[in-house]
Coordinates of C-alpha atoms in Angstrom, one line a residue:
M1 CA 108.1 -1.8 53.8
N2 CA 104.4 -1.1 54.0
K3 CA 102.0 -3.3 52.0
A4 CA 104.9 -5.5 50.8
I5 CA 102.4 -7.9 49.1
V6 CA 101.6 -5.1 46.6
Y7 CA 105.2 -4.9 45.5
Y8 CA 105.7 -8.6 45.4
T9 CA 102.7 -9.0 43.2
I10 CA 104.0 -6.3 40.8
M11 CA 107.3 -8.0 40.6
V12 CA 105.8 -11.4 39.8
F13 CA 103.7 -9.7 37.1
L14 CA 106.8 -8.0 35.6
G15 CA 108.7 -11.3 35.8
M16 CA 106.0 -12.9 33.7
L17 CA 106.2 -10.1 31.2
S18 CA 109.9 -10.7 30.9
G19 CA 109.1 -14.4 30.4
Y20 CA 106.7 -13.4 27.6
L21 CA 109.4 -11.3 25.9
Y22 CA 111.9 -14.1 26.2
F23 CA 109.9 -16.3 23.8
F24 CA 110.2 -13.5 21.1
N25 CA 113.6 -11.8 21.8
K26 CA 116.0 -13.1 24.4
V27 CA 118.1 -9.9 24.3
I28 CA 115.2 -7.6 24.9
A29 CA 113.9 -9.9 27.7
L30 CA 117.4 -9.9 29.3
I31 CA 117.6 -6.0 29.2
F32 CA 114.1 -5.7 30.6
F33 CA 114.9 -8.2 33.4
I34 CA 118.3 -6.5 34.3
T35 CA 116.7 -3.0 34.2
I36 CA 113.9 -4.0 36.7
S37 CA 116.4 -5.8 39.0
G38 CA 118.8 -2.8 38.8
V39 CA 116.1 -0.3 39.7
M40 CA 115.1 -2.5 42.7
A41 CA 118.7 -2.8 43.9
V42 CA 119.3 1.0 43.7
T43 CA 116.0 2.3 45.1
I44 CA 115.4 -0.3 47.8
K45 CA 118.7 -0.8 49.7
N46 CA 117.7 -3.5 52.2
K47 CA 116.6 -7.1 52.5
Y48 CA 113.4 -6.3 50.6
A49 CA 115.4 -5.6 47.4
I50 CA 116.5 -9.3 47.4
L51 CA 113.0 -10.5 48.0
M52 CA 111.7 -8.3 45.2
I53 CA 114.3 -9.8 42.8
I54 CA 113.4 -13.3 44.0
F55 CA 109.7 -12.6 43.1
L56 CA 110.8 -11.3 39.7
I57 CA 112.6 -14.5 39.0
L58 CA 109.6 -16.5 40.3
G59 CA 107.3 -14.8 37.8
F60 CA 109.7 -15.4 35.0
G61 CA 110.1 -19.1 35.9
L62 CA 106.4 -19.7 36.3
F63 CA 105.6 -18.2 32.9
Y64 CA 108.5 -20.0 31.2
Q65 CA 107.6 -23.3 32.8
Y66 CA 103.9 -23.1 31.7
F67 CA 104.6 -22.6 28.0
N68 CA 107.9 -24.4 27.6
I69 CA 106.4 -27.9 28.0
D70 CA 107.5 -30.9 26.0
V71 CA 104.4 -32.5 24.5
P72 CA 104.9 -35.6 22.3
R73 CA 103.9 -35.0 18.7
R74 CA 102.0 -38.3 18.6
G75 CA 100.8 -40.7 21.3
V76 CA 98.3 -41.3 24.0
Y77 CA 97.2 -38.2 25.9
E78 CA 95.4 -37.9 29.3
L79 CA 93.1 -34.9 29.1
K80 CA 90.3 -33.1 31.0
L81 CA 87.5 -31.9 28.8
D82 CA 86.4 -28.4 30.0
E83 CA 83.9 -26.9 27.6
Y84 CA 82.5 -27.4 24.1
K85 CA 82.8 -24.2 21.9
E86 CA 81.3 -23.5 18.5
Y87 CA 84.4 -24.5 16.5
Y88 CA 86.5 -26.4 19.0
T89 CA 86.6 -28.0 22.4
E90 CA 88.6 -26.6 25.4
G91 CA 90.5 -29.0 27.6
E92 CA 93.6 -29.4 29.8
Y93 CA 96.8 -31.4 29.4
K94 CA 99.1 -31.5 32.4
G95 CA 97.5 -28.2 33.8
R96 CA 97.9 -26.4 30.4
R97 CA 95.0 -25.3 28.3
V98 CA 94.7 -27.0 24.9
K99 CA 92.2 -27.0 22.1
L100 CA 90.8 -30.4 21.3
N101 CA 89.6 -31.8 18.0
L102 CA 87.5 -34.9 19.0
P103 CA 86.1 -37.7 16.8
D104 CA 82.6 -37.7 15.5
N105 CA 81.1 -39.5 18.4
K106 CA 82.1 -36.8 20.9
E107 CA 78.5 -36.4 22.1
K108 CA 79.2 -39.3 24.4
I109 CA 81.9 -37.4 26.1
K110 CA 80.6 -35.0 28.8
E111 CA 82.0 -31.7 29.8
G112 CA 84.1 -32.0 33.0
S113 CA 85.1 -35.7 32.2
Y114 CA 88.6 -37.1 31.9
I115 CA 89.6 -38.9 28.8
K116 CA 92.6 -40.9 27.5
G117 CA 92.9 -40.8 23.7
H118 CA 95.3 -41.4 20.9
G119 CA 96.1 -38.5 18.6
V120 CA 98.4 -35.9 17.3
F121 CA 99.6 -32.6 18.9
K122 CA 100.2 -29.4 17.0
K123 CA 101.9 -26.6 18.7
E124 CA 99.8 -23.4 18.4
I125 CA 100.6 -21.1 21.3
S126 CA 98.2 -18.3 22.4
Y127 CA 99.9 -16.5 25.2
E128 CA 96.9 -14.3 26.1
N129 CA 94.5 -17.3 26.5
G130 CA 97.0 -19.9 27.8
F131 CA 96.6 -22.4 24.9
I132 CA 99.8 -24.4 24.1
G133 CA 98.3 -26.0 21.0
T134 CA 95.7 -28.3 19.5
I135 CA 95.4 -32.1 20.1
Y136 CA 93.6 -34.0 17.3
I137 CA 92.1 -37.1 18.9
D138 CA 91.3 -39.9 16.5
T139 CA 90.5 -42.7 19.1
V140 CA 89.2 -42.3 22.6
K141 CA 90.5 -45.2 24.7
E142 CA 89.0 -44.4 28.1
T143 CA 86.7 -41.9 29.7
R144 CA 85.9 -41.4 33.4
S145 CA 83.6 -39.0 35.2
G146 CA 84.5 -36.6 38.0
I147 CA 82.8 -34.2 40.3
L148 CA 83.1 -31.4 37.7
Q149 CA 81.2 -33.5 35.2
K150 CA 78.3 -33.8 37.7
I151 CA 78.4 -30.0 38.3
Y152 CA 78.4 -29.3 34.5
E153 CA 75.6 -31.8 33.9
F154 CA 73.5 -30.0 36.6
K155 CA 74.3 -26.6 35.0
N156 CA 73.3 -27.8 31.6
Y157 CA 70.1 -29.3 33.0
T158 CA 69.3 -25.8 34.5
I159 CA 70.1 -24.1 31.3
D160 CA 67.8 -26.4 29.3
S161 CA 65.1 -25.9 31.8
F162 CA 65.0 -22.2 31.1
K163 CA 65.0 -22.8 27.4
E164 CA 61.9 -25.0 27.7
T165 CA 60.0 -22.5 29.9
L166 CA 61.2 -19.1 28.7
G167 CA 62.1 -19.7 25.0
D168 CA 65.5 -19.4 23.5
K169 CA 65.8 -15.6 23.4
R170 CA 64.8 -14.9 27.0
A171 CA 66.6 -18.0 28.3
A172 CA 69.8 -16.8 26.7
V173 CA 69.7 -13.6 28.8
I174 CA 69.2 -15.3 32.2
N175 CA 71.7 -18.1 31.3
G176 CA 74.3 -15.5 30.4
V177 CA 73.6 -13.1 33.3
A178 CA 73.3 -15.7 36.0
Y179 CA 75.5 -18.6 34.8
G180 CA 77.9 -17.0 32.3
T181 CA 76.7 -19.0 29.3
V182 CA 76.8 -16.4 26.5
D183 CA 76.9 -18.5 23.3
S184 CA 73.2 -18.2 22.6
I185 CA 72.7 -14.4 23.1
D186 CA 71.7 -12.8 19.8
E187 CA 73.7 -10.1 18.1
D188 CA 71.2 -7.3 18.6
T189 CA 71.2 -7.8 22.4
M190 CA 75.0 -7.9 22.4
N191 CA 75.2 -4.7 20.5
Q192 CA 72.8 -3.0 22.9
L193 CA 74.9 -4.1 25.9
K194 CA 78.0 -2.8 24.2
T195 CA 76.5 0.6 23.4
L196 CA 75.3 0.9 27.0
G197 CA 78.7 -0.1 28.4
I198 CA 77.4 -3.1 30.3
I199 CA 78.6 -6.0 28.3
H200 CA 80.4 -7.3 31.4
V201 CA 77.0 -8.1 32.9
I202 CA 76.7 -11.3 30.8
S203 CA 80.2 -12.5 31.8
V204 CA 80.0 -13.7 35.4
S205 CA 82.2 -11.3 37.3
G206 CA 83.1 -10.0 40.8
L207 CA 79.7 -8.2 40.8
H208 CA 77.9 -11.5 40.6
I209 CA 79.9 -13.0 43.5
A210 CA 79.3 -10.0 45.6
L211 CA 75.6 -10.1 44.9
V212 CA 75.3 -13.8 45.7
F213 CA 77.4 -13.5 48.9
S214 CA 75.3 -10.5 50.1
A215 CA 72.0 -12.2 49.5
V216 CA 73.0 -15.5 51.1
E217 CA 74.7 -14.0 54.1
K218 CA 71.6 -12.0 55.1
V219 CA 69.7 -15.3 55.4
F220 CA 72.2 -18.0 56.4
G221 CA 75.3 -16.1 57.6
Y222 CA 78.7 -15.7 56.2
K223 CA 79.9 -19.3 56.5
V224 CA 77.2 -20.7 54.4
A225 CA 77.5 -17.7 52.0
L226 CA 81.2 -18.5 51.5
I227 CA 80.4 -22.2 50.7
I228 CA 77.6 -21.2 48.3
C229 CA 80.0 -18.6 46.6
F230 CA 82.7 -21.3 46.2
L231 CA 80.3 -23.6 44.5
Y232 CA 79.0 -20.8 42.3
V233 CA 82.5 -20.0 41.2
I234 CA 82.9 -23.6 40.0
F235 CA 79.4 -23.7 38.6
T236 CA 80.1 -20.6 36.4
G237 CA 83.5 -21.9 35.1
S238 CA 86.0 -20.5 37.6
K239 CA 86.7 -17.3 35.7
A240 CA 89.5 -15.0 36.9
A241 CA 87.1 -12.2 38.0
T242 CA 85.0 -14.6 40.1
I243 CA 88.0 -16.2 41.8
R244 CA 89.4 -12.7 42.5
S245 CA 86.1 -11.6 44.1
F246 CA 85.8 -14.8 46.2
I247 CA 89.3 -14.5 47.6
M248 CA 88.8 -10.8 48.5
I249 CA 85.5 -11.6 50.3
M250 CA 87.0 -14.5 52.1
M251 CA 89.9 -12.3 53.3
M252 CA 87.6 -9.6 54.4
K253 CA 85.6 -12.1 56.6
L254 CA 88.7 -13.8 57.9
S255 CA 90.2 -10.4 58.9
K256 CA 87.1 -9.8 61.1
C257 CA 87.4 -13.2 62.7
L258 CA 91.1 -12.6 63.4
Y259 CA 90.5 -9.0 64.6
K260 CA 92.8 -7.7 61.8
K261 CA 92.2 -4.6 59.8
Y262 CA 91.1 -5.4 56.3
N263 CA 93.1 -3.7 53.5
P264 CA 91.3 -3.9 50.2
L265 CA 94.5 -3.1 48.2
S266 CA 96.5 -5.8 49.9
A267 CA 93.6 -8.3 49.4
L268 CA 93.4 -7.4 45.7
C269 CA 97.1 -8.0 45.3
T270 CA 97.0 -11.2 47.3
S271 CA 94.2 -12.6 45.0
A272 CA 96.2 -11.5 41.9
L273 CA 99.3 -13.3 43.2
I274 CA 97.4 -16.5 43.8
L275 CA 95.8 -16.4 40.4
L276 CA 99.1 -15.6 38.6
V277 CA 100.8 -18.5 40.3
Y278 CA 97.8 -20.7 39.5
K279 CA 97.5 -19.7 35.9
P280 CA 100.6 -17.7 34.7
Y281 CA 99.0 -16.8 31.4
F282 CA 96.6 -14.5 33.3
A283 CA 99.4 -12.0 33.2
L284 CA 98.5 -11.3 29.5
N285 CA 94.7 -12.0 29.7
M286 CA 92.4 -9.1 29.0
G287 CA 89.6 -10.4 31.2
F288 CA 92.1 -10.6 34.1
H289 CA 93.4 -7.1 33.4
L290 CA 89.9 -5.5 33.2
S291 CA 88.7 -7.2 36.4
Y292 CA 91.7 -5.9 38.4
I293 CA 92.0 -2.4 37.0
S294 CA 88.3 -1.7 37.5
T295 CA 88.6 -3.0 41.1
L296 CA 91.7 -0.9 41.6
G297 CA 89.9 2.2 40.4
I298 CA 87.1 1.6 42.9
I299 CA 89.6 1.1 45.7
L300 CA 91.6 4.2 44.9
F301 CA 88.9 6.7 43.7
Y302 CA 85.4 5.6 45.0
N303 CA 85.6 7.7 48.2
K304 CA 87.2 10.7 46.4
I305 CA 84.5 10.8 43.7
R306 CA 81.8 10.3 46.3
K307 CA 83.0 13.4 48.2
L308 CA 83.0 15.5 45.0
L309 CA 79.4 14.5 44.3
Y310 CA 78.2 15.0 47.9
K311 CA 75.3 17.2 46.7
L312 CA 73.6 14.3 44.9
P313 CA 71.1 12.1 46.7
E314 CA 72.9 9.3 48.6
K315 CA 71.8 6.4 46.3
I316 CA 72.6 8.2 43.1
N317 CA 75.9 9.4 44.6
S318 CA 76.9 5.9 45.6
N319 CA 76.0 4.2 42.2
L320 CA 77.5 7.0 40.1
S321 CA 80.7 7.1 42.2
L322 CA 81.0 3.3 41.8
C323 CA 80.4 3.5 38.0
L324 CA 82.9 6.4 37.5
S325 CA 85.7 5.0 39.7
A326 CA 85.5 1.6 38.0
Q327 CA 86.2 3.4 34.6
V328 CA 89.2 5.4 35.8
F329 CA 91.7 2.8 34.5
V330 CA 89.3 0.9 32.2
F331 CA 89.0 3.9 29.9
P332 CA 92.7 4.1 28.8
Y333 CA 92.9 0.3 28.7
T334 CA 90.0 0.1 26.2
A335 CA 91.5 2.9 24.2
F336 CA 94.8 1.0 23.9
S337 CA 93.3 -2.5 23.4
F338 CA 89.9 -2.1 21.6
N339 CA 90.1 1.4 20.1
N340 CA 86.6 2.2 21.3
F341 CA 84.7 3.4 24.4
A342 CA 81.0 3.2 25.2
L343 CA 79.9 6.8 26.1
G344 CA 76.6 5.5 27.3
F345 CA 78.1 3.5 30.2
V346 CA 76.7 5.9 32.9
I347 CA 73.1 5.5 31.7
G348 CA 73.5 1.7 31.4
N349 CA 75.2 1.2 34.7
M350 CA 72.9 3.5 36.7
I351 CA 69.6 2.2 35.3
L352 CA 70.1 -1.4 34.1
I353 CA 72.7 -2.9 36.4
P354 CA 70.3 -2.8 39.4
L355 CA 67.8 -4.7 37.3
Y356 CA 70.4 -7.2 36.1
S357 CA 71.4 -7.6 39.8
V358 CA 67.9 -8.8 40.7
L359 CA 68.1 -11.2 37.7
V360 CA 71.3 -12.7 39.1
V361 CA 69.7 -13.3 42.5
L362 CA 66.5 -14.8 40.9
G363 CA 68.8 -17.0 38.8
M364 CA 70.5 -18.3 41.9
I365 CA 67.2 -18.9 43.7
Y366 CA 65.9 -20.8 40.7
I367 CA 68.7 -23.5 41.0
P368 CA 67.3 -25.2 44.2
I369 CA 63.6 -24.5 43.6
Q370 CA 63.4 -25.7 40.0
F371 CA 62.4 -29.2 41.4
I372 CA 59.3 -27.7 43.2
P373 CA 56.7 -27.1 40.4
V374 CA 54.8 -24.3 42.1
L375 CA 57.9 -22.3 43.1
K376 CA 59.4 -23.0 39.7
N377 CA 56.4 -21.6 37.8
V378 CA 56.4 -18.4 40.0
S379 CA 60.2 -18.0 39.5
V380 CA 60.0 -18.4 35.7
F381 CA 57.1 -15.9 35.5
L382 CA 59.0 -13.3 37.5
I383 CA 62.2 -13.8 35.5
G384 CA 60.4 -13.7 32.2
K385 CA 58.6 -10.4 33.1
L386 CA 61.8 -8.8 34.3
I387 CA 63.7 -9.8 31.1
D388 CA 60.9 -8.3 29.0
F389 CA 61.1 -5.1 31.0
I390 CA 64.9 -5.0 30.6
Y391 CA 64.6 -5.5 26.9
F392 CA 62.1 -2.6 26.8
L393 CA 64.4 -0.3 28.7
C394 CA 67.4 -1.4 26.6
G395 CA 65.6 -0.3 23.5
I396 CA 64.8 3.1 24.8
L397 CA 68.2 3.7 26.4
T398 CA 70.1 2.5 23.3
A399 CA 68.1 5.0 21.2
I400 CA 69.0 8.0 23.4
S401 CA 72.6 6.9 24.2
P402 CA 75.5 8.2 22.2
N403 CA 77.1 5.7 19.8
I404 CA 80.3 3.9 20.8
S405 CA 83.2 6.2 20.2
Y406 CA 86.3 5.2 18.3
M407 CA 89.4 5.8 20.5
D408 CA 93.0 6.0 19.2
Y409 CA 95.7 4.7 21.5
A410 CA 97.0 8.3 21.7
I411 CA 93.8 9.3 23.5
G412 CA 94.6 6.7 26.2
I413 CA 98.1 8.1 26.7
I414 CA 96.8 11.7 26.9
Y415 CA 94.1 10.6 29.4
M416 CA 96.8 9.0 31.6
A417 CA 98.8 12.3 31.5
F418 CA 95.6 14.1 32.4
L419 CA 94.9 11.7 35.3
M420 CA 98.5 12.1 36.6
G421 CA 98.2 15.9 36.4
I422 CA 95.0 15.8 38.5
I423 CA 96.7 13.6 41.1
F424 CA 99.8 15.8 41.2
Y425 CA 97.6 18.9 41.5
F426 CA 95.7 17.6 44.5
N427 CA 98.9 16.6 46.1
N428 CA 100.2 20.2 45.8
I429 CA 102.6 19.5 43.0
K430 CA 102.6 22.9 41.2
W431 CA 102.9 21.8 37.6
G432 CA 100.1 19.2 37.9
K433 CA 97.4 21.7 36.8
A434 CA 99.5 22.6 33.7
L435 CA 99.9 18.9 32.9
A436 CA 96.2 18.3 33.1
L437 CA 95.4 21.3 30.9
S438 CA 98.0 20.4 28.3
A439 CA 96.6 16.9 28.2
C440 CA 93.1 18.3 27.4
I441 CA 94.5 20.4 24.6
C442 CA 96.4 17.5 23.2
A443 CA 93.3 15.3 23.3
A444 CA 91.3 17.8 21.3
I445 CA 94.1 18.3 18.7
S446 CA 94.8 14.5 18.3
S447 CA 91.1 13.8 17.8
Y448 CA 90.9 16.2 14.9
N449 CA 92.3 15.3 11.5
F450 CA 93.3 18.5 9.6
F451 CA 93.7 16.5 6.4
P452 CA 91.6 13.5 5.5
L453 CA 93.3 10.1 6.0
I454 CA 92.0 7.2 4.0
F455 CA 93.1 3.7 5.0
P456 CA 92.3 0.4 3.0
V457 CA 91.5 -2.2 5.7
K458 CA 91.2 -5.9 5.7
E459 CA 89.9 -8.5 8.2
G460 CA 90.1 -12.0 6.8
Y461 CA 88.1 -12.0 3.5
E462 CA 86.4 -8.7 4.4
H463 CA 87.6 -5.5 2.7
G464 CA 86.8 -1.9 3.5
I465 CA 88.1 1.7 3.6
T466 CA 88.2 3.9 6.7
V467 CA 88.1 7.7 6.4
N468 CA 89.2 10.0 9.2
D469 CA 88.3 13.6 8.3
G470 CA 88.0 16.3 11.0
F471 CA 86.2 14.6 13.9
K472 CA 84.4 12.3 11.5
R473 CA 85.2 8.5 11.4
E474 CA 83.6 6.5 8.6
L475 CA 83.9 2.9 7.4
I476 CA 83.0 2.0 3.8
I477 CA 82.5 -1.8 3.6
I478 CA 83.4 -3.2 0.2
N479 CA 82.5 -6.8 1.0
E480 CA 81.3 -8.3 4.3
G481 CA 81.2 -11.8 5.7
K482 CA 78.7 -13.3 8.2
S483 CA 81.1 -12.7 11.1
K484 CA 81.1 -8.9 10.4
K485 CA 84.7 -8.5 11.6
L486 CA 85.1 -5.0 10.2
R487 CA 82.0 -3.7 11.9
N488 CA 83.1 -5.3 15.2
K489 CA 86.7 -3.9 14.9
Y490 CA 85.7 -0.3 13.9
V491 CA 82.9 0.1 16.4
G492 CA 81.9 3.8 16.6
F493 CA 82.6 4.5 12.9
E494 CA 79.7 5.6 10.7
I495 CA 79.0 2.6 8.5
K496 CA 78.6 3.1 4.7
P497 CA 78.1 -0.3 3.0
L498 CA 78.4 -0.5 -0.8
K499 CA 75.2 -1.8 -2.2
D500 CA 76.2 -2.5 -5.8
K501 CA 79.4 -2.7 -7.9
N502 CA 78.9 0.7 -9.6
M503 CA 78.2 3.5 -7.2
K504 CA 79.8 6.5 -5.6
V505 CA 80.1 7.2 -1.9
K506 CA 80.2 10.9 -1.4
L507 CA 82.3 11.7 1.7
N508 CA 82.0 15.4 1.4
S509 CA 81.7 18.1 -1.3
K510 CA 85.3 17.8 -2.3
Y511 CA 86.0 14.0 -2.6
G512 CA 84.4 10.6 -2.6
I513 CA 85.0 6.8 -3.3
L514 CA 84.0 5.5 -6.7
V515 CA 83.4 1.8 -7.3
N516 CA 83.4 0.7 -10.9
E517 CA 83.9 -2.8 -12.4
N518 CA 85.5 -4.1 -9.2
K519 CA 88.0 -1.2 -9.0
R520 CA 88.0 1.4 -6.3
Y521 CA 89.0 5.0 -6.9
L522 CA 89.5 7.9 -4.6
I523 CA 88.4 11.0 -6.5
T524 CA 88.6 14.7 -6.0
D525 CA 87.9 17.8 -8.1
K526 CA 91.4 17.7 -9.5
D527 CA 92.7 14.2 -9.1
Y528 CA 91.9 10.5 -8.8
E529 CA 93.8 7.4 -7.4
T530 CA 93.2 3.7 -7.5
L531 CA 92.8 2.2 -4.0
D532 CA 94.5 -1.2 -3.6
L533 CA 92.7 -3.0 -0.8
N534 CA 95.2 -5.8 -0.6
V535 CA 98.2 -3.6 0.3
E536 CA 98.5 -3.2 4.1
G537 CA 100.1 -0.1 5.7
C538 CA 99.0 2.2 2.9
I539 CA 97.6 5.6 3.7
Y540 CA 96.0 8.1 1.3
T541 CA 95.6 11.8 2.1
I542 CA 94.4 14.9 0.1
L543 CA 96.3 18.2 0.0
N544 CA 94.9 21.1 -2.1
G545 CA 92.8 18.6 -4.1
K546 CA 95.8 16.4 -4.9
I547 CA 95.9 12.8 -3.6
L548 CA 99.1 11.6 -1.9
K549 CA 99.9 8.0 -1.3
I550 CA 102.0 7.2 1.8
G551 CA 103.5 3.7 2.4
G552 CA 102.5 0.5 0.7

């Protein structure tokens, strides 16, 4: 079997999905598991079928073992403190992620340290993020430092150094781009990055590792570059994307030393297998998914797209091909998961990513030279000017870029059908062209609402109404909190906030929303209906001027 590691990784992943299903419905999990095993047994009639089933069982066992841990409800817990967040603290208990609620004197406990404390455990599982619950510590009995604490202290020292020299706003950018610390980045900057499709640049990723390795290798060689990259992975929090990139680079260099041919797909799957065994919850983690599917798109489609764009100048061709190939699988994933897509991603990636790449390298150079006053001042000056220039360009590009578009999950399915059609067509499968054309027609039809659909929506204490009419998508915000959850969820919708308690929002010439004395009415020329914002699953539509209520 060629590239067996690819199949083994897929089986471990499917085994973990069956483990996830097991916690919700044992019957469905069993059916899923037996179906996969049966397919393997029938389609692969040799020793590899047994190995595939073994890896399937391994995946199930790892996922089950991670989340099915017996934690005493009350007692003394030995923990590792990872990172302070705004509302909680992240830590580890016996290799599992936990949220920590520490006593008031927590400032004395440093990130990366080990603590022993008395408290209470509350089971609150988050399968996607790997949390098994929250431990409320009332008394810290013992603390001890480790190598991670020293690394985190040095990182915080560097971050504070930028705050002192650049100011909070500019420091937030360099600290986010170079070191993955995003908590201080202001909302306007985040929205600009989302609109331009480059939000990934402030979350240390494989791009950062590749840049650091390339820069260091040119000066000191690949051995030193690997060591620096390993330290950088730890320095930035050991995210899935950075570990993935480091493993792939290491395998590429080792293959040359051993005179073996480097296979990027096998390297990608090897890194995925290592990460899934290391942290089984990665099987459900969105960051893990996005990192791998974007890299998979580059591996499979970069050269193909580059050949199609051969008439473009080499540099533009290379960057554009990289940008487009990375989005091949990311596009349907974002449609399924986030219901939006940044149409300005080409502009953002082509123009701003090279500048942010320089910023990453400058951030790395700053780490060792910050203790030399002259070099530190020069570095801070260059970084500050570059950030100002990036802000200037972001403002211009955001103004000319299309808004983030709302994407229904159906668009993702249709896109996958279109992609399959194109692949089949280029592989001389006759009906591939028809499939691709049908997908385009379905996409146009599914994006258009022939009758207006009005949905009352709710996120926490925030209430609103979404209106889908034709190709238009509008969000009427009735009441909004500081977190702006509705705006963030319905990115790409035209926002229409209600400014007082007695007003009418005119949606078109035939109907609108009337707010009067805390009641909301959908009104037309011939009819009106009270909108109940507290009823979920309720849909209103209009046929011939009459309002119809569906569900609720």
